[in-house]
Coordinates of C-alpha atoms in Angstrom, one line a residue:
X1 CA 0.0 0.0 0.0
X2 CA 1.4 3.6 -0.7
X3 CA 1.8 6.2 1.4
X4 CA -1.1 8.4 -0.6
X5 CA -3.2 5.9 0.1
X6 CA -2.6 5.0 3.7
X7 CA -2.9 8.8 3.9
X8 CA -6.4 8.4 2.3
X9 CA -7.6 5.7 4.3
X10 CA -6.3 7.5 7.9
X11 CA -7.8 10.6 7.0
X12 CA -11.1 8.8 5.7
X13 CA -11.3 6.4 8.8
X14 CA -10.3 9.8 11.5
X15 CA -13.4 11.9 9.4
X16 CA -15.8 8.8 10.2
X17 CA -14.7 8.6 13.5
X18 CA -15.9 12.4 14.2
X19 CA -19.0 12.4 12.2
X20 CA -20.3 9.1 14.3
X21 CA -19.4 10.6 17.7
X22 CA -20.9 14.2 16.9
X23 CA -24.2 12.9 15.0
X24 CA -24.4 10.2 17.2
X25 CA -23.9 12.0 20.7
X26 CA -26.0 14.4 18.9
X27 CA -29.3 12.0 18.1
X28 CA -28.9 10.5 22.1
X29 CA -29.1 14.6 23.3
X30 CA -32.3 14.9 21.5
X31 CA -33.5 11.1 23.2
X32 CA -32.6 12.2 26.6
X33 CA -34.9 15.9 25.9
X34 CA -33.3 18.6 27.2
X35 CA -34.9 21.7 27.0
X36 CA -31.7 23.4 28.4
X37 CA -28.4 22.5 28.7
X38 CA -28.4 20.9 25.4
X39 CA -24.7 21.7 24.3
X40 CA -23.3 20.2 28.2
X41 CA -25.2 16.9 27.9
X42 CA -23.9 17.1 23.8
X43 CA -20.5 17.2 25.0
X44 CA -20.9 14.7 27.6
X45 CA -22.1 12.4 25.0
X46 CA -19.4 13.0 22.5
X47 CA -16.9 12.0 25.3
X48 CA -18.7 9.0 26.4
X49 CA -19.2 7.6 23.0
X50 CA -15.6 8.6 21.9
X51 CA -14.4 6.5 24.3
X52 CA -15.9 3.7 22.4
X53 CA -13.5 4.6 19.3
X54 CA -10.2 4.9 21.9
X55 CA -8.7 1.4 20.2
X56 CA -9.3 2.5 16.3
X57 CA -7.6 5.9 17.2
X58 CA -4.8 4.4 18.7
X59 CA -4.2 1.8 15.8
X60 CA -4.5 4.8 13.6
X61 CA -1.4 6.5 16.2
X62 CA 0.5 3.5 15.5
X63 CA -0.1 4.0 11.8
X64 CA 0.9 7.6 11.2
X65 CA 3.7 7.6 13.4
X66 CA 5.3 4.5 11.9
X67 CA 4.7 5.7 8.6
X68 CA 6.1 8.9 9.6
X69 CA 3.7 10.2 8.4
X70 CA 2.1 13.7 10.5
X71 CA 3.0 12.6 13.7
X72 CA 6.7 11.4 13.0
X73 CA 8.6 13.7 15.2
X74 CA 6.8 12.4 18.4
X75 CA 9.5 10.2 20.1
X76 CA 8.4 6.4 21.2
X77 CA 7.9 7.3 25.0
X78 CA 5.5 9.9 23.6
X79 CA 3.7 7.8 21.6
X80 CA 3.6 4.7 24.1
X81 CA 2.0 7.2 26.7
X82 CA -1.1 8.2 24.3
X83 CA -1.9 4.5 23.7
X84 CA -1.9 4.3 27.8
X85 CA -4.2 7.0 28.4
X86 CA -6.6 5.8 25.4
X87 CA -6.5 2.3 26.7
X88 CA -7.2 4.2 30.3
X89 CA -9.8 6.1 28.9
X90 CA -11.4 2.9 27.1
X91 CA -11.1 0.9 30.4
X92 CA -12.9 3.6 33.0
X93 CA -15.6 4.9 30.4
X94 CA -16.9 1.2 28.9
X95 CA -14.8 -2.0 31.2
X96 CA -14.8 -0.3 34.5
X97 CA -19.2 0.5 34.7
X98 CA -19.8 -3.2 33.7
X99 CA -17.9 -4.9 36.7
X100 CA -20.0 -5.0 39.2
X101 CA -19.4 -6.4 42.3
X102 CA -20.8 -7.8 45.6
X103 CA -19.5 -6.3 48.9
X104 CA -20.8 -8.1 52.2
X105 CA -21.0 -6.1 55.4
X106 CA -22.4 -7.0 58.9
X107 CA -23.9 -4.6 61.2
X108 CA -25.3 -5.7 64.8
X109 CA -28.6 -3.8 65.2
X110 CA -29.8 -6.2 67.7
X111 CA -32.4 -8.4 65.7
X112 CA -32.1 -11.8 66.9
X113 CA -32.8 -13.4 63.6
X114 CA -30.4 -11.5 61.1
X115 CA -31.7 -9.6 57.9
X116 CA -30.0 -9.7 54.8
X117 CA -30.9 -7.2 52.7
X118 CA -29.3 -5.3 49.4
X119 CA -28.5 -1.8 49.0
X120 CA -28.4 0.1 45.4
X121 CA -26.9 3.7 45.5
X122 CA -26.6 6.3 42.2
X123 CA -28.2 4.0 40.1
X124 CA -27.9 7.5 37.3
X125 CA -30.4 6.1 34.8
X126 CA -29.9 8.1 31.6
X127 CA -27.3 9.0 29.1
X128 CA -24.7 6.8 30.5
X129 CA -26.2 4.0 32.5
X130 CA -28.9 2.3 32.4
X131 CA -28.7 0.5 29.0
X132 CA -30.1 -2.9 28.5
X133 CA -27.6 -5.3 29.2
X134 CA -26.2 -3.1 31.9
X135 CA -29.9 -3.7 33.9
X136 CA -30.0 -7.3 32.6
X137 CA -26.5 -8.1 34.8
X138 CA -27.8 -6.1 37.8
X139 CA -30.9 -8.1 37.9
X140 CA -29.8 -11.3 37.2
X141 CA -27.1 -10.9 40.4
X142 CA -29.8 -9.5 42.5
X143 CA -32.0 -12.2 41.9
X144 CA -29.1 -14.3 42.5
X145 CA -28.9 -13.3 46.2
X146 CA -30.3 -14.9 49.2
X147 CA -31.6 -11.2 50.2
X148 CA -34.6 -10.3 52.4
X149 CA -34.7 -6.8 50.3
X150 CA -33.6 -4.4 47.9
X151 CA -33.3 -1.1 48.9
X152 CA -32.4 1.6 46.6
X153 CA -31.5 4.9 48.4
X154 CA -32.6 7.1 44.9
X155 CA -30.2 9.1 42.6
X156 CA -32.3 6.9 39.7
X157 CA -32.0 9.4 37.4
X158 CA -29.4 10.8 35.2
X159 CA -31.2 13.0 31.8
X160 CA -33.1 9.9 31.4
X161 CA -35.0 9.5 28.0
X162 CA -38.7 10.3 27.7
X163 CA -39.9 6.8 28.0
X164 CA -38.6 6.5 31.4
X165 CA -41.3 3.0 32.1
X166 CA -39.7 1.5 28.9
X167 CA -36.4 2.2 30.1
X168 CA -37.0 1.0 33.9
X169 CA -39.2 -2.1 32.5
X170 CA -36.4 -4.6 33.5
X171 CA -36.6 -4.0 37.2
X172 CA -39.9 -5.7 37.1
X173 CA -37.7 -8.9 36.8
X174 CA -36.1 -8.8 40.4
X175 CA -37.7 -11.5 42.5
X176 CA -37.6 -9.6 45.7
X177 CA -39.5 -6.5 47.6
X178 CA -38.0 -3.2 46.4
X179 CA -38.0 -0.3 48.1
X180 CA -36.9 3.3 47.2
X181 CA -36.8 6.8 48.5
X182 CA -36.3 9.7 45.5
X183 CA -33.5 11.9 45.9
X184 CA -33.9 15.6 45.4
X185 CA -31.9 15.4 42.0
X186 CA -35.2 13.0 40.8
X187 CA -37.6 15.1 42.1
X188 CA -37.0 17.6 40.3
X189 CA -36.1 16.3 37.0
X190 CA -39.9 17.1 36.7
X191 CA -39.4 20.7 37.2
X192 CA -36.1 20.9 34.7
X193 CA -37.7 18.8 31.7
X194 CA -40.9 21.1 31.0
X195 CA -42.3 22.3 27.8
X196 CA -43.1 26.6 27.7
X197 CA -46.4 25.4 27.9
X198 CA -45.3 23.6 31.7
X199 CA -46.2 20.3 30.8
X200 CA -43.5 17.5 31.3
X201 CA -41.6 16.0 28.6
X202 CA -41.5 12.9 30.5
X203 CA -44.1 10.5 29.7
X204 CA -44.5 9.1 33.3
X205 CA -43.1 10.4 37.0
X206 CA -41.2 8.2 38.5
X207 CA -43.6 7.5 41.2
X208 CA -46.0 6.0 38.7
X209 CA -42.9 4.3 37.3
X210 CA -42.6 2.6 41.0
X211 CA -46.0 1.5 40.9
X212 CA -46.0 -0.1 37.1
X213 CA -42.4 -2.1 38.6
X214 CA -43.8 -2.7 41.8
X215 CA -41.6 -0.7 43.2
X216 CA -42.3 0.4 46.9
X217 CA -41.5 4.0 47.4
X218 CA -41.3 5.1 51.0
X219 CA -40.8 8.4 51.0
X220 CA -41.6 9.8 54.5
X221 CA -43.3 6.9 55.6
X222 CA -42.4 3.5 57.8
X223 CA -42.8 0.6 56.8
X224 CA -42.3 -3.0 58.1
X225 CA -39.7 -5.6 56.7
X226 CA -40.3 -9.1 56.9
X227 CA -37.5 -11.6 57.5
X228 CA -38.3 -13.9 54.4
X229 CA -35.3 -15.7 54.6
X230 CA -35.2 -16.4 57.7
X231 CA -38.8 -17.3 57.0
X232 CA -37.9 -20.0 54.5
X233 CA -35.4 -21.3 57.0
X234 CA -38.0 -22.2 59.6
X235 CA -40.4 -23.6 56.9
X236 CA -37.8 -25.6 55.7
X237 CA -36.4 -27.0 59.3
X238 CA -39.6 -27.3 60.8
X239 CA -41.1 -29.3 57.3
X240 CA -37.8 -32.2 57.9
X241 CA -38.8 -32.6 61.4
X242 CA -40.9 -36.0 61.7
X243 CA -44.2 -34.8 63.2
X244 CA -47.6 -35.3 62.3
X245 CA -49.7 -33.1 59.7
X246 CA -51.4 -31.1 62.6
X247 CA -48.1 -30.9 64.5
X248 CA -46.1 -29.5 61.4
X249 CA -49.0 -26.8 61.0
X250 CA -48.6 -25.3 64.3
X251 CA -44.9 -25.5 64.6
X252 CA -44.9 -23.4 61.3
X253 CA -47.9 -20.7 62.9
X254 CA -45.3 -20.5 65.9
X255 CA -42.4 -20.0 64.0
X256 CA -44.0 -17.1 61.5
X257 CA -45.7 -15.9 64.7
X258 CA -42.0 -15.7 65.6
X259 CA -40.5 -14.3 62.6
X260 CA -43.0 -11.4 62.4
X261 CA -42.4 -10.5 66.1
X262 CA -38.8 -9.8 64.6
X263 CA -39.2 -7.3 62.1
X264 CA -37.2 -4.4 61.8
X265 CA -39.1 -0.9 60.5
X266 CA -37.8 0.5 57.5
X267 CA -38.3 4.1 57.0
X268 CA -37.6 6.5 54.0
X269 CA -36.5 9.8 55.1
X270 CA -36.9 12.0 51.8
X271 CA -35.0 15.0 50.9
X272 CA -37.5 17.2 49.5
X273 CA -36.0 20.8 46.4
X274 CA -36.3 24.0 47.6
X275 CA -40.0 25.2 48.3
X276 CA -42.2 28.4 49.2
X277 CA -42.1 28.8 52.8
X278 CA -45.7 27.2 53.6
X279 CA -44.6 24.0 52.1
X280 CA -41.4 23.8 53.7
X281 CA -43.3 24.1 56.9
X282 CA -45.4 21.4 55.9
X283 CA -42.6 19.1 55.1
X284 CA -40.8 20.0 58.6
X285 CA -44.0 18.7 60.1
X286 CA -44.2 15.6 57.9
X287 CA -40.5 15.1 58.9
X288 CA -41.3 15.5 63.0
X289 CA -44.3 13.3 62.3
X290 CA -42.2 10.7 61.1
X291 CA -39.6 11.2 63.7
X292 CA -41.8 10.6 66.7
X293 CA -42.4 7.7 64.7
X294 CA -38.9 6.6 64.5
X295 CA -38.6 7.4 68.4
X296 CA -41.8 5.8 69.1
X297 CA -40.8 2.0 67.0
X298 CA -40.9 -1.0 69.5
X299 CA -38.6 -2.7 66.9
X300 CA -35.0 -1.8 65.4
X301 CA -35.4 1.4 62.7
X302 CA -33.7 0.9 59.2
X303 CA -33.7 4.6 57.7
X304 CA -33.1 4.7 53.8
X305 CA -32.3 8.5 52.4
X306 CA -30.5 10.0 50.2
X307 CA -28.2 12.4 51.7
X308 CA -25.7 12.2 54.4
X309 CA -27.6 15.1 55.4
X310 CA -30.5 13.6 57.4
X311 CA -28.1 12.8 59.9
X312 CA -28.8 15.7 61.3
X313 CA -33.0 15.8 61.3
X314 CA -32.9 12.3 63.1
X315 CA -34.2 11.7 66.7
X316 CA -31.5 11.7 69.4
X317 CA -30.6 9.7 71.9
X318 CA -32.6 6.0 70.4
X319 CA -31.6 3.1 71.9
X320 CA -30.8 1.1 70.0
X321 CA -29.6 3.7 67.5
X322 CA -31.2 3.5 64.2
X323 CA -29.4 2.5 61.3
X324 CA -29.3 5.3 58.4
X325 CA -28.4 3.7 55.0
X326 CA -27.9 6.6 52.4
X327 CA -25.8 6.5 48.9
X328 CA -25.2 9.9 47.6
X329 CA -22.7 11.3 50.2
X330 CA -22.0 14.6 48.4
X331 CA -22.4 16.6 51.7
X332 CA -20.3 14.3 54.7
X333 CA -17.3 16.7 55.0
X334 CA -19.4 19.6 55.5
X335 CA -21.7 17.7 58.3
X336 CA -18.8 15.9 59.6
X337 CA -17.0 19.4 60.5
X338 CA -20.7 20.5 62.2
X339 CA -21.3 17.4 63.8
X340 CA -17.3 17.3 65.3
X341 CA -18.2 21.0 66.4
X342 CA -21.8 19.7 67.8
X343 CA -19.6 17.1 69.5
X344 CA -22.1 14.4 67.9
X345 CA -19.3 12.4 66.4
X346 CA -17.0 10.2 69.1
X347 CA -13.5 10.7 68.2
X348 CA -12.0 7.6 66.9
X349 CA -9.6 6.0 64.1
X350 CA -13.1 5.2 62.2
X351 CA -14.3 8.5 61.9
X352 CA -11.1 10.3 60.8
X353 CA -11.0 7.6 58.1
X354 CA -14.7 8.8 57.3
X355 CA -13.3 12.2 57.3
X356 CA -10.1 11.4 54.7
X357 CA -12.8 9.3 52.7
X358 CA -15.0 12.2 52.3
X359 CA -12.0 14.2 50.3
X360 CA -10.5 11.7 48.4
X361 CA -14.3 10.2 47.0
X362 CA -14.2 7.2 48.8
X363 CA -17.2 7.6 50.9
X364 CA -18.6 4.5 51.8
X365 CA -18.8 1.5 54.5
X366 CA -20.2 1.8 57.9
X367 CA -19.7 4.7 60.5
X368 CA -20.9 6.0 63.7
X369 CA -22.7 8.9 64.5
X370 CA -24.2 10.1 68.1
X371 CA -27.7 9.7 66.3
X372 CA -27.2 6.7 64.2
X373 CA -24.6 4.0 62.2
X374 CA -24.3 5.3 58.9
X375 CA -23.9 3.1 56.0
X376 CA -22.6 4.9 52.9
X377 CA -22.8 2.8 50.0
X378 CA -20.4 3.0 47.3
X379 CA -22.9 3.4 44.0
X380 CA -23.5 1.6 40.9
X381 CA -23.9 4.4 38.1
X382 CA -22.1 7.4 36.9
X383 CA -22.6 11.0 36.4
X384 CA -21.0 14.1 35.3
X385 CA -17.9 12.7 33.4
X386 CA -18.1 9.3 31.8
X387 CA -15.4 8.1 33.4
X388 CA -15.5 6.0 36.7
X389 CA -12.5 4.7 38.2
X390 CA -14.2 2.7 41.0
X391 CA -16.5 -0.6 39.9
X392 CA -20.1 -0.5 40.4
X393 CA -21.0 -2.1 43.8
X394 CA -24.0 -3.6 45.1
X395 CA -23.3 -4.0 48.9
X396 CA -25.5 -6.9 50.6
X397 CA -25.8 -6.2 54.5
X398 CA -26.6 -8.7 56.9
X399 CA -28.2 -7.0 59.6
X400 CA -28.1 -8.9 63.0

């Protein structure tokens, strides 16, 4: 082949490159229906699906600069480096999101029959996540788990498309109760993706998405959670036991007499967007209603929220202390500094580690707090650049 036309074919194949990642990025700003921010969710695109063309543009490197060709004065360390940081950017933008993980944790919350129960955290269902296959492996693993429940701490949204049902259908394959709280960054998607005429561009909220998936969404509001697994246990000990019919049928009334005196209450504290004044009001009430709730539970609390933040609105001095499982962390450092001032936070090895997690993004496991454990969990999707340089986790907590 000669140089003229290895210089046609590079600069043929480098021109189709461009023209599929701007039309294409282009076509998916247009699905997700922006009615601002158009050219910031166009760029994010064109960096997300550039990534996919990382290996082509670094065969096309190798090409040119052994040819010497354009690029023939860069020396081999130069060139070896781009290849690195294309293969980087390749691995972090389109290997890293797909690894997902498990992560177990225990946590004593004095239940005498442990709950095992999953947590999902900044799911970021949208431009970058929440493709097909990508929902597919997360609810073929959760359905894989020997889990009492699924709880989803919200951050479900990231510019999702119109047909956000569609898009969300897959959940309705996960063989276990869901529950959700919305974070304030899905409540007002609403608000953001309106026509001039103020009617939503989405087809359906996400709360009537909850209810077509079965989906149960807990914001402000308690809930019991029944130990199924432990459930199935006793069914299936008591049912090996060689009694008669009548003897087998009130050992198992006993034993789910039993379980259910064991349940833990599960709780949603929801963040709510900035309001007038009279409905702010109303939601601090909602939020001291639910409270004396919280302090008024004969059983162990499990509080799902979005924010770090709530830490702060919870009920003091529970015994036991509640446990507050939240994903989206963007807040701790702030509220670790106030709570350290409010001498809220005991001074230990764990908590300094919270606070050198909180700067370096690494916010996640289980912490204590005057009010409550915390459990941060690490998160599943990605937003703001495409890039993620940790792998998606799903952390399964055995609660005992």
């Amino acid at each position: 082949m000669t140089d003229p036309a290895l210089h046609t074919l590079i600069t043929t194949t480098s021109a189709g490159l461009l023209a599929y990642i701007a039309l294409w990025s282009g076509l998916q700003t247009f699905n997700a229906n922006p009615t601002n921010r158009f050219m910031r969710i166009w760029v994010k695109l064109a960096l997300y699906y550039a990534a996919y063309t990382m290996p082509v543009w670094a065969i096309l490197l190798i090409m040119v600069w052994s040819q010497g060709l354009i690029l023939a004065q860069l020396s081999l360390p130069t060139v070896l480096m781009a290849i690195l940081m294309m293969g980087l950017y390749f691995y972090t933008v389109i290997v890293q999101p797909n690894r997902l993980r498990l992560e177990q944790h225990y946590i004593d919350l004095d239940l005498s029959t442990p709950l095992k129960v999953a947590v999902l955290a900044d799911l970021r269902i949208g431009i970058y996540g929440g493709k097909p296959r990508h929902i597919r492996k997360l609810v073929s693993t959760i359905n894989a788990l020997s889990a009492d429940a699924v709880l989803i701490t919200g951050d479900w949204l990231y510019y999702p498309s119109a047909d956000l049902v569609g898009q969300l259908m897959l959940f309705k394959g996960v063989n276990k109760p869901v529950y959700t709280v919305m974070s304030t960054s899905d409540l007002c998607y609403q608000s953001m993706n309106t026509t001039k005429q103020g009617q939503p561009l989405l087809e359906d909220t996400l709360a009537s998405t909850f209810d077509v998936l079965d989906i149960k969404y807990i914001g402000q509001q308690c809930t019991s959670l029944p130990l199924r697994c432990a459930r199935a246990t006793n069914e299936q000990s008591v049912t090996s036991q060689p009694n008669s019919k009548s003897n087998k049928s009130d050992n198992i009334e006993q034993d789910h007499s039993k379980i259910n005196s064991l349940v833990a209450v599960l709780c949603g504290w929801q963040d709510m967007p900035k309001k007038p004044t009279d409905i702010v009001t109303s939601e601090a009430a909602d939020k001291a209603a639910l409270g004396t709730e919280i302090a008024n539970a004969t059983s162990p609390v499990i509080i799902l929220a979005s924010r770090f933040d709530s830490i702060s609105d919870l009920p003091k001095s529970l015994q036991p202390r509640p446990l507050l499982i939240t994903g989206a962390a963007k807040a701790i450092q702030k509220n670790i500094l106030l709570a350290q001032k409010q001498n809220d936070i005991r001074r230990s090895s764990e908590q300094s580690v919270l606070f050198y997690n909180s700067r370096m993004g690494k916010q996640r496991g289980l912490y204590q707090h005057a009010n409550a454990q915390i459990f941060v969990s690490s998160g599943i999707g990605t937003r703001g650049l495409p890039f993620r340089f940790y792998r998606p986790t799903i952390d399964v907590l055995t609660i005992r």
